[in-house]
């Protein structure tokens, strides 16, 4: 999805400090030290109970294309420091120029439900390379996971209704719009208004006309009739340009002629006013006129809360158009994903485990070559246990809540599980082919079906249990204590 | 700025309904009707008193490249309607294939302060073309104006301090990040961490190291010393990986060696904890050690309110690193810009004025071929009057507040003014060359200097007076009354 869009090397799509650190490693002879970084988030967005992992296919594309171009290194050569001298040694720029990714990536599949502190992407490789990838990987995964999660919430609210994404005009930049359309589709939207996203990703596109169409005619009825004449197989009429109820009546008039011609009067659209009241009245008028199959699109700054409320009020909307609130994730426009060093090899080839200390318990990272084991039964997912692949659980295992060590769970050997991180790159080579977007979209709904409803509710959701395998918990605790004693 | 980045035609970067409407106009023989649309917003973002117009240079680029490619029309040819038949007649796709923009664009210069209801971009041309441009123009202008405004607010809060934009990892997609870096620089940031934005737009880039650099060494002091050894002309040391005060002391140790070598110890950086307290303590330690010139960078989810509060608390931070809250415009991640039909020519070549009615007064649009006249004196801007170019004010003019017609202002002929919209395209040809980014950035500060402080404050800002010239006000009122009487 990056390749058809971007015309430029994206290897400089990173923070300058990644490159100065890379220089530091290179210059001090530690560039090749093997390291492990985990990309994870600390808190679900939207005060929710789940997050949908999304963005891996972009990560794969990004890594496949990762290479500093001639003008990338030329540009880096122009950067200067406080003394006006170049920041970087030309030999380092030569090194960057030939650099390719040679590490390993393990990641959670796109469309998987994920929880705080679980690595979504794990990067293992020379520390210099791991460091350069921090920013682009976060940019790709943070935003796409955020929007897929928002869309999944909208889908929960809309139940079995049709969900259309309309947000391009309010999106954060061009690919803010295009990427949002893709992630929204994955999260559960049925179609987008964004034609370029449709073209690039094979997402169904939908749309008919705006107020300006109606205003360009002398009367609303004429505008509807002309529209139905010229596009009889795509008739959704926007009825609120002047007076909504009169608009519904005009739409019915146009719909009758359309029906006579043997076409389907798909829907009317309400874009303002009291959507509950107007949709109920419109439904009556449509039904009385024999248009029981004609749908009602509702739009106007909707989100999962308004959709829920409108449904509770008995609104007869069965197609929801959502724009701004979805594509910008309006109530929380960033997922705070982070990328933390978790282990580094010493010259003897042994892992030294690393964590980032903080005064805030939630900000203390977890060391280790982390994998996530998800236990489940026939009713759904039970809980997730993060473990260190160097010390995998053997036999029955105990999982400990890192924020309250008295909360523990034991799993017998017979509990079914799957490990969530799968190999994506090995020694720089891709070993995983991202599935078609439709399969990712299906996965989201399959995953959500296995989550208890209490975890999916919008208000005070139940916290799905995630903990550390006991050996990893011990390792983390020992490290914290050691560091605090310094 | 689009061209170096994107590899694809962006002519499908629009909502499907623009294309179905275009088809409707084409099929009903009205495609060439001359129309005027205005792009404007109804409310300042962030409950503020001003907005910075931004995005015009992207609009120019977009229009220069506007052309449906072979695969664009091929894709449109695959779209089908409710009956499974193609949506579009092949002759229409041929028409699109050869379509170029042939209209006029007038626009407010990038970096200008703008107010609700003032057209930022005015598009005049065949209605089919005007309609196709709605979505991309909104996408480009909404987001860039939003971020430039947010950055200008951060700049006001930071006063004369250095302001660094760090947001890429939390941005909404790749160009959400790149475009945000550009708009943030225009709005008043001094530099970005985003290397690709630096390369593409010539924005200064800044950055040194992260916690992971420190964690990859056995001790913090060693990590600082190695960093200062290898990048002596770019030394900003992040001191909060373990214990901040100890970190400052270690940084001073490394700084002393650096000083001996004749280099400048640029700054330390605080990224967590009580920034007011820690910066005051750090300042004392640095000053005592003879590093009075060494700066203190503060970061950690900062925005204009936190910067103001920290300054009020006496924080000694003089370099502010701002990320998520800036590049996503966190507290209001979308500017609600709209694009409304304002006039259309009848077959006799006369303008028929158009407006969109609404139950909400703020949502009623304004008809006319609008221009904005900004009156000013030596103390700054006085007020803005929107007028219809077909009925320009002659002699002394009266401006009327459309939301309270009893609020009126009179301007004598001697009041100085400038008209804000300048010609950008004429008959499809560009007649305006966007200035260098630095000039746009300077313009923002020049413009803000001419706004009264009461309009720039964050809490309950004074509303800058904007009204309609009396003839335009009369036209609008007449149209509303006529429509309400239907």
PDB file of N, CA and C in Angstrom, chain A residues 86-148:
ATOM      1  N   UNK A  86      29.810  19.485   9.428  1.00  0.00           N
ATOM      2  CA  UNK A  86      28.846  18.407   9.164  1.00  0.00           C
ATOM      3  C   UNK A  86      28.616  17.547  10.411  1.00  0.00           C
ATOM      4  N   UNK A  87      27.390  17.085  10.549  1.00  0.00           N
ATOM      5  CA  UNK A  87      27.084  16.183  11.666  1.00  0.00           C
ATOM      6  C   UNK A  87      27.738  14.832  11.458  1.00  0.00           C
ATOM      7  N   UNK A  88      27.737  14.376  10.188  1.00  0.00           N
ATOM      8  CA  UNK A  88      28.101  12.980   9.937  1.00  0.00           C
ATOM      9  C   UNK A  88      29.358  12.846   9.084  1.00  0.00           C
ATOM     10  N   UNK A  89      30.158  11.882   9.448  1.00  0.00           N
ATOM     11  CA  UNK A  89      31.330  11.447   8.715  1.00  0.00           C
ATOM     12  C   UNK A  89      30.885  10.877   7.353  1.00  0.00           C
ATOM     13  N   UNK A  90      31.521  11.271   6.255  1.00  0.00           N
ATOM     14  CA  UNK A  90      31.121  10.711   4.956  1.00  0.00           C
ATOM     15  C   UNK A  90      31.141   9.181   4.925  1.00  0.00           C
ATOM     16  N   UNK A  91      32.041   8.564   5.676  1.00  0.00           N
ATOM     17  CA  UNK A  91      32.094   7.093   5.680  1.00  0.00           C
ATOM     18  C   UNK A  91      30.820   6.496   6.261  1.00  0.00           C
ATOM     19  N   UNK A  92      30.217   7.208   7.202  1.00  0.00           N
ATOM     20  CA  UNK A  92      28.944   6.751   7.773  1.00  0.00           C
ATOM     21  C   UNK A  92      27.842   6.841   6.722  1.00  0.00           C
ATOM     22  N   UNK A  93      27.882   7.898   5.937  1.00  0.00           N
ATOM     23  CA  UNK A  93      26.869   8.047   4.887  1.00  0.00           C
ATOM     24  C   UNK A  93      27.013   6.934   3.844  1.00  0.00           C
ATOM     25  N   UNK A  94      28.254   6.573   3.546  1.00  0.00           N
ATOM     26  CA  UNK A  94      28.472   5.437   2.638  1.00  0.00           C
ATOM     27  C   UNK A  94      27.888   4.160   3.236  1.00  0.00           C
ATOM     28  N   UNK A  95      28.117   4.009   4.533  1.00  0.00           N
ATOM     29  CA  UNK A  95      27.585   2.838   5.231  1.00  0.00           C
ATOM     30  C   UNK A  95      26.060   2.799   5.119  1.00  0.00           C
ATOM     31  N   UNK A  96      25.422   3.948   5.387  1.00  0.00           N
ATOM     32  CA  UNK A  96      23.951   4.007   5.299  1.00  0.00           C
ATOM     33  C   UNK A  96      23.470   3.677   3.888  1.00  0.00           C
ATOM     34  N   UNK A  97      24.230   4.181   2.922  1.00  0.00           N
ATOM     35  CA  UNK A  97      23.826   4.032   1.531  1.00  0.00           C
ATOM     36  C   UNK A  97      23.673   2.562   1.131  1.00  0.00           C
ATOM     37  N   UNK A  98      24.497   1.729   1.696  1.00  0.00           N
ATOM     38  CA  UNK A  98      24.453   0.302   1.330  1.00  0.00           C
ATOM     39  C   UNK A  98      23.672  -0.527   2.353  1.00  0.00           C
ATOM     40  N   UNK A  99      23.177   0.141   3.388  1.00  0.00           N
ATOM     41  CA  UNK A  99      22.499  -0.585   4.460  1.00  0.00           C
ATOM     42  C   UNK A  99      21.178  -1.195   3.988  1.00  0.00           C
ATOM     43  N   UNK A 100      20.953  -2.459   4.360  1.00  0.00           N
ATOM     44  CA  UNK A 100      19.664  -3.096   4.155  1.00  0.00           C
ATOM     45  C   UNK A 100      19.245  -3.712   5.484  1.00  0.00           C
ATOM     46  N   UNK A 101      17.971  -3.939   5.641  1.00  0.00           N
ATOM     47  CA  UNK A 101      17.509  -4.568   6.869  1.00  0.00           C
ATOM     48  C   UNK A 101      17.950  -6.026   6.879  1.00  0.00           C
ATOM     49  N   UNK A 102      18.599  -6.445   7.948  1.00  0.00           N
ATOM     50  CA  UNK A 102      19.092  -7.827   8.024  1.00  0.00           C
ATOM     51  C   UNK A 102      18.532  -8.575   9.234  1.00  0.00           C
ATOM     52  N   UNK A 103      17.570  -7.952   9.901  1.00  0.00           N
ATOM     53  CA  UNK A 103      17.096  -8.522  11.158  1.00  0.00           C
ATOM     54  C   UNK A 103      15.869  -9.401  11.027  1.00  0.00           C
ATOM     55  N   UNK A 104      15.296  -9.707  12.198  1.00  0.00           N
ATOM     56  CA  UNK A 104      14.087 -10.526  12.301  1.00  0.00           C
ATOM     57  C   UNK A 104      12.929  -9.661  12.785  1.00  0.00           C
ATOM     58  N   UNK A 105      11.775  -9.924  12.231  1.00  0.00           N
ATOM     59  CA  UNK A 105      10.547  -9.280  12.718  1.00  0.00           C
ATOM     60  C   UNK A 105       9.564 -10.385  13.071  1.00  0.00           C
ATOM     61  N   UNK A 106       8.982 -10.269  14.247  1.00  0.00           N
ATOM     62  CA  UNK A 106       7.846 -11.110  14.603  1.00  0.00           C
ATOM     63  C   UNK A 106       6.704 -10.163  14.939  1.00  0.00           C
ATOM     64  N   UNK A 107       5.508 -10.512  14.558  1.00  0.00           N
ATOM     65  CA  UNK A 107       4.411  -9.571  14.779  1.00  0.00           C
ATOM     66  C   UNK A 107       3.087 -10.278  14.941  1.00  0.00           C
ATOM     67  N   UNK A 108       2.190  -9.576  15.588  1.00  0.00           N
ATOM     68  CA  UNK A 108       0.804 -10.014  15.729  1.00  0.00           C
ATOM     69  C   UNK A 108       0.113  -9.757  14.396  1.00  0.00           C
ATOM     70  N   UNK A 109      -0.681 -10.696  13.922  1.00  0.00           N
ATOM     71  CA  UNK A 109      -1.345 -10.539  12.634  1.00  0.00           C
ATOM     72  C   UNK A 109      -2.298  -9.345  12.642  1.00  0.00           C
ATOM     73  N   UNK A 110      -2.414  -8.697  11.501  1.00  0.00           N
ATOM     74  CA  UNK A 110      -3.398  -7.621  11.363  1.00  0.00           C
ATOM     75  C   UNK A 110      -4.793  -8.187  11.610  1.00  0.00           C
ATOM     76  N   UNK A 111      -5.580  -7.403  12.324  1.00  0.00           N
ATOM     77  CA  UNK A 111      -6.949  -7.820  12.598  1.00  0.00           C
ATOM     78  C   UNK A 111      -7.104  -8.586  13.893  1.00  0.00           C
ATOM     79  N   UNK A 112      -5.994  -8.763  14.634  1.00  0.00           N
ATOM     80  CA  UNK A 112      -6.031  -9.475  15.915  1.00  0.00           C
ATOM     81  C   UNK A 112      -6.416  -8.489  17.021  1.00  0.00           C
ATOM     82  N   UNK A 113      -7.232  -8.921  17.984  1.00  0.00           N
ATOM     83  CA  UNK A 113      -7.457  -8.058  19.138  1.00  0.00           C
ATOM     84  C   UNK A 113      -6.209  -8.110  20.018  1.00  0.00           C
ATOM     85  N   UNK A 114      -5.799  -6.942  20.479  1.00  0.00           N
ATOM     86  CA  UNK A 114      -4.557  -6.840  21.249  1.00  0.00           C
ATOM     87  C   UNK A 114      -4.810  -6.031  22.506  1.00  0.00           C
ATOM     88  N   UNK A 115      -3.894  -6.183  23.457  1.00  0.00           N
ATOM     89  CA  UNK A 115      -4.081  -5.591  24.779  1.00  0.00           C
ATOM     90  C   UNK A 115      -2.808  -4.887  25.229  1.00  0.00           C
ATOM     91  N   UNK A 116      -2.940  -4.005  26.217  1.00  0.00           N
ATOM     92  CA  UNK A 116      -1.779  -3.223  26.650  1.00  0.00           C
ATOM     93  C   UNK A 116      -0.570  -4.095  27.001  1.00  0.00           C
ATOM     94  N   UNK A 117       0.585  -3.599  26.641  1.00  0.00           N
ATOM     95  CA  UNK A 117       1.893  -4.185  26.959  1.00  0.00           C
ATOM     96  C   UNK A 117       2.262  -5.407  26.125  1.00  0.00           C
ATOM     97  N   UNK A 118       1.369  -5.828  25.264  1.00  0.00           N
ATOM     98  CA  UNK A 118       1.712  -6.954  24.383  1.00  0.00           C
ATOM     99  C   UNK A 118       2.446  -6.426  23.158  1.00  0.00           C
ATOM    100  N   UNK A 119       3.605  -7.009  22.830  1.00  0.00           N
ATOM    101  CA  UNK A 119       4.280  -6.541  21.617  1.00  0.00           C
ATOM    102  C   UNK A 119       3.411  -6.791  20.394  1.00  0.00           C
ATOM    103  N   UNK A 120       3.181  -5.733  19.615  1.00  0.00           N
ATOM    104  CA  UNK A 120       2.499  -5.905  18.326  1.00  0.00           C
ATOM    105  C   UNK A 120       3.531  -6.253  17.267  1.00  0.00           C
ATOM    106  N   UNK A 121       4.700  -5.654  17.436  1.00  0.00           N
ATOM    107  CA  UNK A 121       5.824  -5.931  16.530  1.00  0.00           C
ATOM    108  C   UNK A 121       7.065  -6.075  17.403  1.00  0.00           C
ATOM    109  N   UNK A 122       7.844  -7.090  17.120  1.00  0.00           N
ATOM    110  CA  UNK A 122       9.116  -7.287  17.826  1.00  0.00           C
ATOM    111  C   UNK A 122      10.213  -7.260  16.778  1.00  0.00           C
ATOM    112  N   UNK A 123      11.195  -6.417  17.023  1.00  0.00           N
ATOM    113  CA  UNK A 123      12.289  -6.269  16.060  1.00  0.00           C
ATOM    114  C   UNK A 123      13.565  -6.775  16.709  1.00  0.00           C
ATOM    115  N   UNK A 124      14.238  -7.669  16.021  1.00  0.00           N
ATOM    116  CA  UNK A 124      15.525  -8.176  16.516  1.00  0.00           C
ATOM    117  C   UNK A 124      16.548  -8.000  15.418  1.00  0.00           C
ATOM    118  N   UNK A 125      17.663  -7.427  15.776  1.00  0.00           N
ATOM    119  CA  UNK A 125      18.694  -7.238  14.761  1.00  0.00           C
ATOM    120  C   UNK A 125      19.766  -6.309  15.286  1.00  0.00           C
ATOM    121  N   UNK A 126      20.704  -5.928  14.423  1.00  0.00           N
ATOM    122  CA  UNK A 126      21.740  -4.971  14.839  1.00  0.00           C
ATOM    123  C   UNK A 126      21.079  -3.721  15.398  1.00  0.00           C
ATOM    124  N   UNK A 127      21.581  -3.255  16.536  1.00  0.00           N
ATOM    125  CA  UNK A 127      20.904  -2.170  17.254  1.00  0.00           C
ATOM    126  C   UNK A 127      20.743  -0.933  16.376  1.00  0.00           C
ATOM    127  N   UNK A 128      21.711  -0.691  15.518  1.00  0.00           N
ATOM    128  CA  UNK A 128      21.614   0.475  14.628  1.00  0.00           C
ATOM    129  C   UNK A 128      20.365   0.388  13.760  1.00  0.00           C
ATOM    130  N   UNK A 129      20.104  -0.774  13.203  1.00  0.00           N
ATOM    131  CA  UNK A 129      18.926  -0.923  12.339  1.00  0.00           C
ATOM    132  C   UNK A 129      17.635  -0.834  13.144  1.00  0.00           C
ATOM    133  N   UNK A 130      17.634  -1.517  14.289  1.00  0.00           N
ATOM    134  CA  UNK A 130      16.433  -1.489  15.137  1.00  0.00           C
ATOM    135  C   UNK A 130      16.054  -0.048  15.448  1.00  0.00           C
ATOM    136  N   UNK A 131      17.066   0.749  15.728  1.00  0.00           N
ATOM    137  CA  UNK A 131      16.821   2.129  16.132  1.00  0.00           C
ATOM    138  C   UNK A 131      16.231   2.946  14.988  1.00  0.00           C
ATOM    139  N   UNK A 132      16.762   2.784  13.797  1.00  0.00           N
ATOM    140  CA  UNK A 132      16.261   3.549  12.650  1.00  0.00           C
ATOM    141  C   UNK A 132      14.786   3.260  12.371  1.00  0.00           C
ATOM    142  N   UNK A 133      14.354   2.047  12.737  1.00  0.00           N
ATOM    143  CA  UNK A 133      12.979   1.648  12.410  1.00  0.00           C
ATOM    144  C   UNK A 133      11.951   2.115  13.429  1.00  0.00           C
ATOM    145  N   UNK A 134      12.411   2.629  14.551  1.00  0.00           N
ATOM    146  CA  UNK A 134      11.461   2.989  15.618  1.00  0.00           C
ATOM    147  C   UNK A 134      10.349   3.899  15.106  1.00  0.00           C
ATOM    148  N   UNK A 135      10.730   5.028  14.536  1.00  0.00           N
ATOM    149  CA  UNK A 135       9.716   6.031  14.174  1.00  0.00           C
ATOM    150  C   UNK A 135       8.790   5.544  13.062  1.00  0.00           C
ATOM    151  N   UNK A 136       9.323   5.053  11.930  1.00  0.00           N
ATOM    152  CA  UNK A 136       8.380   4.643  10.884  1.00  0.00           C
ATOM    153  C   UNK A 136       7.451   3.520  11.325  1.00  0.00           C
ATOM    154  N   UNK A 137       7.961   2.550  12.083  1.00  0.00           N
ATOM    155  CA  UNK A 137       7.087   1.465  12.527  1.00  0.00           C
ATOM    156  C   UNK A 137       5.983   2.002  13.436  1.00  0.00           C
ATOM    157  N   UNK A 138       6.342   2.924  14.321  1.00  0.00           N
ATOM    158  CA  UNK A 138       5.313   3.515  15.181  1.00  0.00           C
ATOM    159  C   UNK A 138       4.298   4.299  14.360  1.00  0.00           C
ATOM    160  N   UNK A 139       4.785   5.079  13.398  1.00  0.00           N
ATOM    161  CA  UNK A 139       3.865   5.880  12.577  1.00  0.00           C
ATOM    162  C   UNK A 139       2.862   4.967  11.876  1.00  0.00           C
ATOM    163  N   UNK A 140       3.353   3.876  11.325  1.00  0.00           N
ATOM    164  CA  UNK A 140       2.477   2.983  10.559  1.00  0.00           C
ATOM    165  C   UNK A 140       1.496   2.240  11.465  1.00  0.00           C
ATOM    166  N   UNK A 141       1.993   1.714  12.570  1.00  0.00           N
ATOM    167  CA  UNK A 141       1.147   0.859  13.408  1.00  0.00           C
ATOM    168  C   UNK A 141       0.220   1.671  14.315  1.00  0.00           C
ATOM    169  N   UNK A 142       0.711   2.744  14.878  1.00  0.00           N
ATOM    170  CA  UNK A 142      -0.126   3.553  15.780  1.00  0.00           C
ATOM    171  C   UNK A 142      -1.409   4.005  15.081  1.00  0.00           C
ATOM    172  N   UNK A 143      -1.257   4.631  13.934  1.00  0.00           N
ATOM    173  CA  UNK A 143      -2.427   5.236  13.294  1.00  0.00           C
ATOM    174  C   UNK A 143      -3.405   4.169  12.783  1.00  0.00           C
ATOM    175  N   UNK A 144      -2.878   3.155  12.130  1.00  0.00           N
ATOM    176  CA  UNK A 144      -3.765   2.156  11.544  1.00  0.00           C
ATOM    177  C   UNK A 144      -4.497   1.365  12.622  1.00  0.00           C
ATOM    178  N   UNK A 145      -3.813   1.060  13.717  1.00  0.00           N
ATOM    179  CA  UNK A 145      -4.478   0.343  14.811  1.00  0.00           C
ATOM    180  C   UNK A 145      -5.551   1.228  15.449  1.00  0.00           C
ATOM    181  N   UNK A 146      -5.235   2.506  15.567  1.00  0.00           N
ATOM    182  CA  UNK A 146      -6.194   3.454  16.145  1.00  0.00           C
ATOM    183  C   UNK A 146      -7.493   3.470  15.339  1.00  0.00           C
ATOM    184  N   UNK A 147      -7.364   3.598  14.026  1.00  0.00           N
ATOM    185  CA  UNK A 147      -8.562   3.732  13.183  1.00  0.00           C
ATOM    186  C   UNK A 147      -9.305   2.403  13.062  1.00  0.00           C
ATOM    187  N   UNK A 148      -8.573   1.314  12.948  1.00  0.00           N
ATOM    188  CA  UNK A 148      -9.247   0.008  12.888  1.00  0.00           C
ATOM    189  C   UNK A 148     -10.049  -0.229  14.168  1.00  0.00           C
TER     190      UNK A 148
END
